[in-house]
Amino acid sequence: MKNREKDKVLDRMQLSWEQEGNTLFLKGTLDRDSLLSFWQERDSVLAQIDNIDVSQLEHVDSTGLALFVRVKGDRQQQGKALTFSGIGERLKTLITLYGLQRYFADHL
């Protein structure tokens, strides 16, 4: 595999995030291989966030979806709201397959 192709593959495997106001923009891939750094930093990363925009995620697997459910549940226990924007068809399908529509009802 050429170096350029390897770089493209590695970029897709990475998860990055950027805060703009009260919105957190997730970019890249959210799966079991990429979510550890976000999970470890979630409390500080999400401290001032009330919306997570997932429109720039190229791929989300079931562990990524589980992360969303967990952080939303944690927020609800704290009496705070957390919304998700930019949910694409692939993620909607995964949400439906796992029967998690109630967690994302306002966002589908």
N, CA, C and O atoms as a MOPAC input file, in Angstrom:
PM7 MOZYME 1SCF
protein

 N      0.85200 1    -1.17100 1     0.00000 1
 C      0.00000 1     0.00000 1     0.00000 1
 C      0.90200 1     1.24000 1     0.00000 1
 O      1.84800 1     1.32100 1     0.78400 1
 N      0.61600 1     2.17600 1    -0.85400 1
 C      1.39600 1     3.40500 1    -0.92800 1
 C      1.19500 1     4.22600 1     0.34200 1
 O      0.17700 1     4.09500 1     1.02100 1
 N      2.17000 1     5.07200 1     0.65700 1
 C      2.08300 1     5.90600 1     1.86400 1
 C      0.84800 1     6.77800 1     1.86700 1
 O      0.20600 1     6.92900 1     2.90700 1
 N      0.49900 1     7.35600 1     0.73000 1
 C     -0.69000 1     8.20100 1     0.66500 1
 C     -1.95100 1     7.41500 1     1.01300 1
 O     -2.81700 1     7.89700 1     1.74300 1
 N     -2.03900 1     6.21000 1     0.48300 1
 C     -3.20200 1     5.36600 1     0.77000 1
 C     -3.23300 1     4.99900 1     2.24500 1
 O     -4.30100 1     4.98500 1     2.85800 1
 N     -2.07800 1     4.70400 1     2.82000 1
 C     -2.01500 1     4.39100 1     4.24600 1
 C     -2.47200 1     5.58200 1     5.07400 1
 O     -3.22000 1     5.42400 1     6.03900 1
 N     -2.01400 1     6.79400 1     4.69000 1
 C     -2.42000 1     8.00000 1     5.41200 1
 C     -3.92300 1     8.19300 1     5.35400 1
 O     -4.53500 1     8.57200 1     6.35300 1
 N     -4.53000 1     7.93900 1     4.20500 1
 C     -5.97700 1     8.09000 1     4.07400 1
 C     -6.70500 1     7.10000 1     4.96900 1
 O     -7.69100 1     7.45100 1     5.61800 1
 N     -6.22200 1     5.87100 1     5.00500 1
 C     -6.82600 1     4.85600 1     5.86000 1
 C     -6.69300 1     5.25700 1     7.32300 1
 O     -7.65500 1     5.14300 1     8.08300 1
 N     -5.50800 1     5.72800 1     7.73000 1
 C     -5.30600 1     6.14500 1     9.11600 1
 C     -6.18000 1     7.32900 1     9.47500 1
 O     -6.71200 1     7.38600 1    10.58400 1
 N     -6.34300 1     8.29100 1     8.54700 1
 C     -7.21200 1     9.44100 1     8.80800 1
 C     -8.63700 1     9.00000 1     9.07300 1
 O     -9.30100 1     9.54400 1     9.95500 1
 N     -9.11700 1     8.01800 1     8.31900 1
 C    -10.48400 1     7.54100 1     8.51700 1
 C    -10.63900 1     6.82400 1     9.84400 1
 O    -11.72900 1     6.81600 1    10.41600 1
 N     -9.57800 1     6.22600 1    10.34100 1
 C     -9.65500 1     5.48300 1    11.59100 1
 C     -9.60400 1     6.41000 1    12.79700 1
 O     -9.96300 1     6.00100 1    13.90200 1
 N     -9.17400 1     7.62400 1    12.60900 1
 C     -9.02400 1     8.57000 1    13.70600 1
 C    -10.35100 1     9.21500 1    14.06600 1
 O    -11.22900 1     9.38700 1    13.22100 1
 N    -10.47700 1     9.56200 1    15.31400 1
 C    -11.61100 1    10.34100 1    15.79700 1
 C    -11.05900 1    11.66000 1    16.29500 1
 O    -10.09600 1    11.69400 1    17.06100 1
 N    -11.67000 1    12.73600 1    15.85800 1
 C    -11.27500 1    14.04200 1    16.36800 1
 C    -12.53600 1    14.80900 1    16.71800 1
 O    -13.63200 1    14.46500 1    16.27600 1
 N    -12.36700 1    15.85100 1    17.51700 1
 C    -13.51400 1    16.65000 1    17.90800 1
 C    -13.09300 1    18.09700 1    18.05300 1
 O    -11.93200 1    18.42200 1    18.29800 1
 N    -14.08200 1    18.94300 1    17.89000 1
 C    -13.85700 1    20.37800 1    17.97000 1
 C    -15.09700 1    21.02100 1    18.57400 1
 O    -16.22400 1    20.71300 1    18.18700 1
 N    -14.87400 1    21.90800 1    19.51700 1
 C    -15.99000 1    22.60100 1    20.15900 1
 C    -16.19100 1    23.95400 1    19.51000 1
 O    -15.24100 1    24.70100 1    19.27300 1
 N    -17.44800 1    24.25300 1    19.22800 1
 C    -17.82900 1    25.56900 1    18.73000 1
 C    -19.06900 1    25.97800 1    19.50700 1
 O    -20.15100 1    25.43000 1    19.29300 1
 N    -18.91600 1    26.93500 1    20.40300 1
 C    -20.01900 1    27.30400 1    21.28600 1
 C    -20.35100 1    26.13300 1    22.19200 1
 O    -19.46800 1    25.56900 1    22.83800 1
 N    -21.63500 1    25.76600 1    22.24000 1
 C    -22.08300 1    24.64200 1    23.06200 1
 C    -22.22600 1    23.35400 1    22.26000 1
 O    -22.81500 1    22.38100 1    22.73100 1
 N    -21.68100 1    23.35500 1    21.03800 1
 C    -21.76300 1    22.17700 1    20.17400 1
 C    -20.39600 1    21.53500 1    20.02600 1
 O    -19.38900 1    22.21700 1    19.83700 1
 N    -20.37900 1    20.21000 1    20.11500 1
 C    -19.17200 1    19.43800 1    19.87700 1
 C    -19.32000 1    18.75400 1    18.52300 1
 O    -20.28500 1    18.02500 1    18.29700 1
 N    -18.37400 1    18.98500 1    17.62900 1
 C    -18.37700 1    18.37400 1    16.30600 1
 C    -17.42900 1    17.18800 1    16.32300 1
 O    -16.23200 1    17.34600 1    16.56400 1
 N    -17.96800 1    15.99300 1    16.06700 1
 C    -17.15100 1    14.78800 1    15.97300 1
 C    -16.83100 1    14.53500 1    14.51400 1
 O    -17.68700 1    14.70300 1    13.64500 1
 N    -15.58700 1    14.12900 1    14.24300 1
 C    -15.14200 1    13.89700 1    12.87400 1
 C    -14.37700 1    12.58800 1    12.80100 1
 O    -13.68600 1    12.20800 1    13.74600 1
 N    -14.50300 1    11.90200 1    11.67800 1
 C    -13.74000 1    10.67800 1    11.45200 1
 C    -14.55700 1     9.43300 1    11.70200 1
 O    -15.68700 1     9.30300 1    11.23100 1
 N    -13.96800 1     8.52400 1    12.44800 1
 C    -14.56900 1     7.22800 1    12.72300 1
 C    -14.74500 1     7.04600 1    14.22100 1
 O    -13.82300 1     7.28600 1    15.00000 1
 N    -15.93400 1     6.62100 1    14.61300 1
 C    -16.20700 1     6.33500 1    16.01900 1
 C    -16.50300 1     4.84900 1    16.13400 1
 O    -17.61700 1     4.39900 1    15.86600 1
 N    -15.49500 1     4.10200 1    16.53400 1
 C    -15.64500 1     2.65700 1    16.69500 1
 C    -14.79900 1     2.20000 1    17.87800 1
 O    -14.19600 1     3.01600 1    18.57600 1
 N    -14.76200 1     0.91300 1    18.08900 1
 C    -14.06800 1     0.37900 1    19.26900 1
 C    -12.58000 1     0.69900 1    19.26900 1
 O    -11.95700 1     0.74600 1    20.33000 1
 N    -12.00300 1     0.91900 1    18.09100 1
 C    -10.58100 1     1.21800 1    18.00800 1
 C    -10.26900 1     2.69700 1    18.22000 1
 O     -9.14000 1     3.04900 1    18.56000 1
 N    -11.25300 1     3.55800 1    18.02300 1
 C    -10.97400 1     4.99100 1    18.06700 1
 C    -11.59300 1     5.73000 1    19.24400 1
 O    -11.25700 1     6.89200 1    19.47400 1
 N    -12.48000 1     5.09900 1    19.99000 1
 C    -13.22100 1     5.86300 1    21.00200 1
 C    -12.53700 1     5.99100 1    22.35700 1
 O    -13.00400 1     6.76200 1    23.19600 1
 N    -11.46100 1     5.27400 1    22.59800 1
 C    -10.84000 1     5.27700 1    23.92700 1
 C    -10.40200 1     6.67900 1    24.36400 1
 O    -10.66100 1     7.07500 1    25.50100 1
 N     -9.75400 1     7.42300 1    23.49200 1
 C     -9.28100 1     8.74800 1    23.90200 1
 C    -10.45600 1     9.66900 1    24.23700 1
 O    -10.39100 1    10.44400 1    25.19100 1
 N    -11.52800 1     9.57900 1    23.44800 1
 C    -12.70900 1    10.38900 1    23.74200 1
 C    -13.33000 1     9.95000 1    25.06000 1
 O    -13.70900 1    10.79000 1    25.87500 1
 N    -13.43500 1     8.65200 1    25.27500 1
 C    -14.03000 1     8.13000 1    26.50300 1
 C    -13.25700 1     8.61600 1    27.73000 1
 O    -13.86000 1     8.99200 1    28.73600 1
 N    -11.94600 1     8.60800 1    27.65000 1
 C    -11.12300 1     9.02200 1    28.77700 1
 C    -11.24200 1    10.52200 1    29.06300 1
 O    -11.06400 1    10.95400 1    30.20200 1
 N    -11.54100 1    11.30700 1    28.03800 1
 C    -11.63200 1    12.76000 1    28.19400 1
 C    -13.06500 1    13.27600 1    28.21500 1
 O    -13.27700 1    14.48800 1    28.25500 1
 N    -14.04300 1    12.39300 1    28.19100 1
 C    -15.43500 1    12.79200 1    27.99600 1
 C    -15.94000 1    13.81800 1    29.00200 1
 O    -16.66000 1    14.74200 1    28.62300 1
 N    -15.58400 1    13.67700 1    30.26200 1
 C    -16.09300 1    14.61100 1    31.26500 1
 C    -15.63700 1    16.03900 1    30.97800 1
 O    -16.44100 1    16.97000 1    31.02200 1
 N    -14.35700 1    16.21000 1    30.68700 1
 C    -13.87500 1    17.56500 1    30.39900 1
 C    -14.32900 1    18.03800 1    29.02300 1
 O    -14.64900 1    19.21400 1    28.85100 1
 N    -14.36200 1    17.14100 1    28.04600 1
 C    -14.77400 1    17.51100 1    26.69000 1
 C    -16.23900 1    17.92600 1    26.66600 1
 O    -16.59800 1    18.86800 1    25.96000 1
 N    -17.07800 1    17.25200 1    27.41100 1
 C    -18.51800 1    17.49700 1    27.36100 1
 C    -19.01800 1    18.48500 1    28.42100 1
 O    -20.22100 1    18.73000 1    28.51500 1
 N    -18.12500 1    19.04400 1    29.20300 1
 C    -18.53100 1    19.89700 1    30.31900 1
 C    -19.44800 1    21.04600 1    29.90000 1
 O    -20.42000 1    21.32800 1    30.60100 1
 N    -19.17700 1    21.70000 1    28.81100 1
 C    -19.96600 1    22.85300 1    28.36500 1
 C    -20.79600 1    22.55100 1    27.12100 1
 O    -21.24200 1    23.47300 1    26.43800 1
 N    -21.00700 1    21.28300 1    26.82300 1
 C    -21.66900 1    20.86800 1    25.58300 1
 C    -23.11700 1    20.49300 1    25.85000 1
 O    -23.41400 1    19.79000 1    26.81600 1
 N    -24.02100 1    20.96300 1    24.99500 1
 C    -25.40700 1    20.50700 1    25.06400 1
 C    -25.88000 1    19.91800 1    23.73800 1
 O    -27.02800 1    19.48900 1    23.61900 1
 N    -24.99000 1    19.89700 1    22.73600 1
 C    -25.30800 1    19.28000 1    21.44600 1
 C    -24.04400 1    18.63800 1    20.88000 1
 O    -22.95800 1    19.21600 1    20.92900 1
 N    -24.21000 1    17.44000 1    20.34800 1
 C    -23.12500 1    16.76300 1    19.64500 1
 C    -23.54400 1    16.62700 1    18.18400 1
 O    -24.56000 1    16.00400 1    17.87600 1
 N    -22.76400 1    17.20800 1    17.30400 1
 C    -23.02300 1    17.11900 1    15.86600 1
 C    -22.21800 1    15.94600 1    15.31700 1
 O    -20.99100 1    15.92500 1    15.41300 1
 N    -22.91500 1    14.97600 1    14.74500 1
 C    -22.26400 1    13.76400 1    14.24100 1
 C    -22.24000 1    13.71500 1    12.71700 1
 O    -21.92700 1    12.67700 1    12.13400 1
 N    -22.56700 1    14.82000 1    12.07600 1
 C    -22.67300 1    14.84200 1    10.61300 1
 C    -21.34700 1    14.58700 1     9.90700 1
 O    -21.34100 1    14.19200 1     8.74100 1
 N    -20.22800 1    14.80300 1    10.58700 1
 C    -18.92300 1    14.61400 1     9.95800 1
 C    -18.27600 1    13.27100 1    10.31100 1
 O    -17.11300 1    13.02800 1     9.98900 1
 N    -19.03500 1    12.41400 1    10.97000 1
 C    -18.52700 1    11.06400 1    11.23500 1
 C    -18.70700 1    10.21800 1     9.98500 1
 O    -19.79600 1    10.15400 1     9.41500 1
 N    -17.64200 1     9.58100 1     9.57100 1
 C    -17.69900 1     8.71400 1     8.39700 1
 C    -18.26100 1     7.33800 1     8.73900 1
 O    -18.87100 1     6.67700 1     7.89800 1
 N    -18.05000 1     6.92000 1     9.97600 1
 C    -18.49100 1     5.58200 1    10.39400 1
 C    -18.71300 1     5.57400 1    11.89800 1
 O    -17.93100 1     6.14500 1    12.65900 1
 N    -19.78500 1     4.92300 1    12.31300 1
 C    -20.06600 1     4.68300 1    13.73300 1
 C    -20.46200 1     3.22200 1    13.86000 1
 O    -21.35000 1     2.76000 1    13.14400 1
 N    -19.81600 1     2.48700 1    14.76300 1
 C    -20.22000 1     1.10500 1    14.98500 1
 C    -21.01900 1     1.01400 1    16.28100 1
 O    -21.34600 1     2.03300 1    16.88900 1
 N    -21.32900 1    -0.19600 1    16.69500 1
 C    -22.18600 1    -0.37800 1    17.87300 1
 C    -21.54100 1     0.15300 1    19.15000 1
 O    -22.24900 1     0.60900 1    20.04800 1
 N    -20.21600 1     0.10300 1    19.25100 1
 C    -19.57700 1     0.65400 1    20.45000 1
 C    -19.67300 1     2.17900 1    20.46000 1
 O    -19.80000 1     2.78700 1    21.52300 1
 N    -19.61300 1     2.79100 1    19.29000 1
 C    -19.81200 1     4.23900 1    19.20000 1
 C    -21.22400 1     4.62400 1    19.59100 1
 O    -21.44100 1     5.60900 1    20.29600 1
 N    -22.18100 1     3.83900 1    19.12700 1
 C    -23.57500 1     4.07800 1    19.49300 1
 C    -23.76900 1     3.90300 1    20.99900 1
 O    -24.48400 1     4.68200 1    21.62900 1
 N    -23.13900 1     2.89000 1    21.56900 1
 C    -23.22200 1     2.66900 1    23.01600 1
 C    -22.64900 1     3.86700 1    23.78000 1
 O    -23.17000 1     4.24100 1    24.83100 1
 N    -21.58800 1     4.46100 1    23.25800 1
 C    -21.02400 1     5.65600 1    23.87800 1
 C    -22.04400 1     6.78500 1    23.89300 1
 O    -22.19300 1     7.47100 1    24.90400 1
 N    -22.75100 1     6.98600 1    22.77800 1
 C    -23.77800 1     8.03400 1    22.72400 1
 C    -24.87000 1     7.80000 1    23.76200 1
 O    -25.28600 1     8.72800 1    24.45600 1
 N    -25.32800 1     6.56100 1    23.86200 1
 C    -26.38100 1     6.22700 1    24.82300 1
 C    -25.88400 1     6.47700 1    26.24400 1
 O    -26.61800 1     7.01100 1    27.07600 1
 N    -24.65400 1     6.09800 1    26.52000 1
 C    -24.08500 1     6.28000 1    27.86500 1
 C    -23.96500 1     7.75500 1    28.23600 1
 O    -24.37400 1     8.15100 1    29.32800 1
 N    -23.40500 1     8.57700 1    27.33500 1
 C    -23.22600 1     9.99000 1    27.69500 1
 C    -24.57200 1    10.70300 1    27.79600 1
 O    -24.73500 1    11.61000 1    28.61200 1
 N    -25.53600 1    10.29500 1    26.96800 1
 C    -26.87100 1    10.88900 1    27.06800 1
 C    -27.52200 1    10.49100 1    28.40000 1
 O    -28.12800 1    11.32900 1    29.06700 1
 N    -27.39700 1     9.22300 1    28.78300 1
 C    -27.93800 1     8.75800 1    30.06000 1
 C    -27.28100 1     9.43200 1    31.24700 1
 O    -27.95400 1     9.79400 1    32.21200 1
 N    -25.96300 1     9.60200 1    31.18000 1
 C    -25.25000 1    10.29900 1    32.25200 1
 C    -25.76800 1    11.72900 1    32.40200 1
 O    -25.97000 1    12.21200 1    33.51600 1
 N    -25.97700 1    12.39500 1    31.27700 1
 C    -26.49000 1    13.76500 1    31.29900 1
 C    -27.89100 1    13.81300 1    31.89700 1
 O    -28.19700 1    14.70500 1    32.68800 1
 N    -28.73500 1    12.87000 1    31.52800 1
 C    -30.09100 1    12.84800 1    32.06200 1
 C    -30.07300 1    12.65800 1    33.56800 1
 O    -30.86800 1    13.27400 1    34.27700 1
 N    -29.18100 1    11.81900 1    34.06400 1
 C    -29.06300 1    11.61800 1    35.50700 1
 C    -28.62600 1    12.89000 1    36.22100 1
 O    -28.94500 1    13.09200 1    37.39300 1
 N    -27.90700 1    13.73300 1    35.52500 1
 C    -27.46300 1    15.01700 1    36.08600 1
 C    -28.52700 1    16.10700 1    35.90700 1
 O    -28.33800 1    17.24400 1    36.33900 1
 N    -29.63900 1    15.75200 1    35.27100 1
 C    -30.70400 1    16.71100 1    35.02300 1
 C    -30.40400 1    17.67200 1    33.89500 1
 O    -30.97900 1    18.75900 1    33.82800 1
 N    -29.49700 1    17.27500 1    32.99900 1
 C    -29.10500 1    18.12000 1    31.88000 1
 C    -29.50100 1    17.46200 1    30.56100 1
 O    -29.55000 1    16.23700 1    30.44800 1
 N    -29.77600 1    18.29100 1    29.58600 1
 C    -30.14500 1    17.78100 1    28.26400 1
 C    -28.90800 1    17.63500 1    27.38300 1
 O    -27.94000 1    18.38200 1    27.52600 1
 N    -28.95100 1    16.68600 1    26.48900 1
 C    -27.92400 1    16.50900 1    25.47300 1
 C    -28.62400 1    16.11100 1    24.19500 1
 O    -29.35700 1    15.12300 1    24.16400 1
 N    -28.40200 1    16.87100 1    23.14300 1
 C    -29.00800 1    16.55800 1    21.85700 1
 C    -27.93600 1    16.12300 1    20.87200 1
 O    -26.74400 1    16.35800 1    21.06500 1
 N    -28.40400 1    15.48000 1    19.80800 1
 C    -27.52300 1    15.05300 1    18.72800 1
 C    -28.05800 1    15.63800 1    17.43900 1
 O    -29.26100 1    15.59300 1    17.18500 1
 N    -27.18200 1    16.18300 1    16.63000 1
 C    -27.59700 1    16.71000 1    15.33500 1
 C    -26.76400 1    16.05400 1    14.23900 1
 O    -25.67700 1    15.53300 1    14.48500 1
 N    -27.30500 1    16.09300 1    13.02600 1
 C    -26.58600 1    15.54500 1    11.88600 1
 C    -26.58700 1    14.03400 1    11.79500 1
 O    -25.67600 1    13.45200 1    11.20400 1
 N    -27.58500 1    13.38900 1    12.36500 1
 C    -27.65200 1    11.92400 1    12.32300 1
 C    -28.01700 1    11.48700 1    10.90500 1
 O    -29.10200 1    11.79400 1    10.41200 1
 N    -27.11300 1    10.77700 1    10.26400 1
 C    -27.31300 1    10.30600 1     8.89900 1
 C    -28.06400 1     8.97900 1     8.83300 1
 O    -28.39600 1     8.38000 1     9.85600 1
 N    -28.31700 1     8.54500 1     7.62400 1
 C    -29.09600 1     7.31800 1     7.40300 1
 C    -28.44200 1     6.07800 1     8.00900 1
 O    -29.13300 1     5.24300 1     8.59200 1
 N    -27.13200 1     5.94600 1     7.88100 1
 C    -26.44900 1     4.76300 1     8.43700 1
 C    -26.61300 1     4.69200 1     9.95300 1
 O    -26.90400 1     3.63500 1    10.51200 1
 N    -26.42200 1     5.83100 1    10.60100 1
 C    -26.56900 1     5.84700 1    12.06100 1
 C    -28.02100 1     5.63900 1    12.45900 1
 O    -28.29300 1     4.97100 1    13.45700 1
 N    -28.95800 1     6.19600 1    11.70400 1
 C    -30.38600 1     5.96300 1    11.97500 1
 C    -30.70000 1     4.48000 1    11.89000 1
 O    -31.44300 1     3.94500 1    12.71300 1
 N    -30.13100 1     3.82100 1    10.89400 1
 C    -30.35000 1     2.38400 1    10.73600 1
 C    -29.80700 1     1.62100 1    11.93900 1
 O    -30.46700 1     0.71300 1    12.44500 1
 N    -28.61800 1     1.98000 1    12.39700 1
 C    -28.02700 1     1.31200 1    13.56000 1
 C    -28.87400 1     1.54700 1    14.80600 1
 O    -29.08500 1     0.63100 1    15.60100 1
 N    -29.35300 1     2.75900 1    14.97400 1
 C    -30.22500 1     3.08700 1    16.11300 1
 C    -31.48700 1     2.22900 1    16.07400 1
 O    -31.92100 1     1.70800 1    17.10100 1
 N    -32.06600 1     2.08600 1    14.90200 1
 C    -33.28300 1     1.28900 1    14.73700 1
 C    -33.00500 1    -0.19400 1    14.98000 1
 O    -33.78700 1    -0.86900 1    15.65000 1
 N    -31.90000 1    -0.70400 1    14.44200 1
 C    -31.55700 1    -2.11700 1    14.62100 1
 C    -31.40400 1    -2.48800 1    16.09600 1
 O    -31.75300 1    -3.59700 1    16.50000 1
 N    -30.88700 1    -1.57000 1    16.88600 1
 C    -30.69700 1    -1.82400 1    18.31000 1
 C    -31.88500 1    -1.37400 1    19.15600 1
 O    -31.85100 1    -1.48900 1    20.38100 1
 N    -32.92800 1    -0.86500 1    18.51700 1
 C    -34.12700 1    -0.46000 1    19.24200 1
 C    -33.90200 1     0.70600 1    20.19200 1
 O    -34.47700 1     0.74500 1    21.28000 1
 N    -33.06600 1     1.65600 1    19.78300 1
 C    -32.70000 1     2.77100 1    20.65400 1
 C    -33.35400 1     4.08100 1    20.25500 1
 O    -32.87200 1     5.15500 1    20.61700 1
 N    -34.43600 1     4.00200 1    19.52000 1
 C    -35.11200 1     5.21300 1    19.04500 1
 C    -35.51300 1     6.14300 1    20.18300 1
 O    -35.49800 1     7.36200 1    20.01300 1
 N    -35.86500 1     5.59800 1    21.32800 1
 C    -36.31400 1     6.43200 1    22.44200 1
 C    -35.20000 1     7.36600 1    22.93200 1
 O    -35.48700 1     8.44800 1    23.44300 1
 N    -33.95100 1     6.96300 1    22.78200 1
 C    -32.83900 1     7.82200 1    23.19100 1
 C    -32.58900 1     8.96600 1    22.20100 1
 O    -32.02500 1    10.00400 1    22.54700 1
 N    -33.02700 1     8.74100 1    20.96700 1
 C    -32.74500 1     9.70000 1    19.89900 1
 C    -34.02000 1    10.20500 1    19.23100 1
 O    -33.95700 1    10.78200 1    18.14500 1
 N    -35.16700 1    10.00000 1    19.85600 1
 C    -36.46600 1    10.31400 1    19.24600 1
 C    -36.54700 1    11.74000 1    18.73800 1
 O    -37.12300 1    11.98600 1    17.67900 1
 N    -35.98600 1    12.67300 1    19.46600 1
 C    -36.04600 1    14.06400 1    19.07000 1
 C    -35.09900 1    14.42000 1    17.92100 1
 O    -35.15000 1    15.52900 1    17.38800 1
 N    -34.24500 1    13.48200 1    17.54900 1
 C    -33.17800 1    13.78600 1    16.60500 1
 C    -33.29300 1    13.01000 1    15.29900 1
 O    -32.48100 1    13.20500 1    14.39500 1
 N    -34.29200 1    12.13200 1    15.18500 1
 C    -34.40000 1    11.30300 1    13.97700 1
 C    -35.37500 1    11.89300 1    12.98400 1
 O    -35.58700 1    11.32300 1    11.91400 1

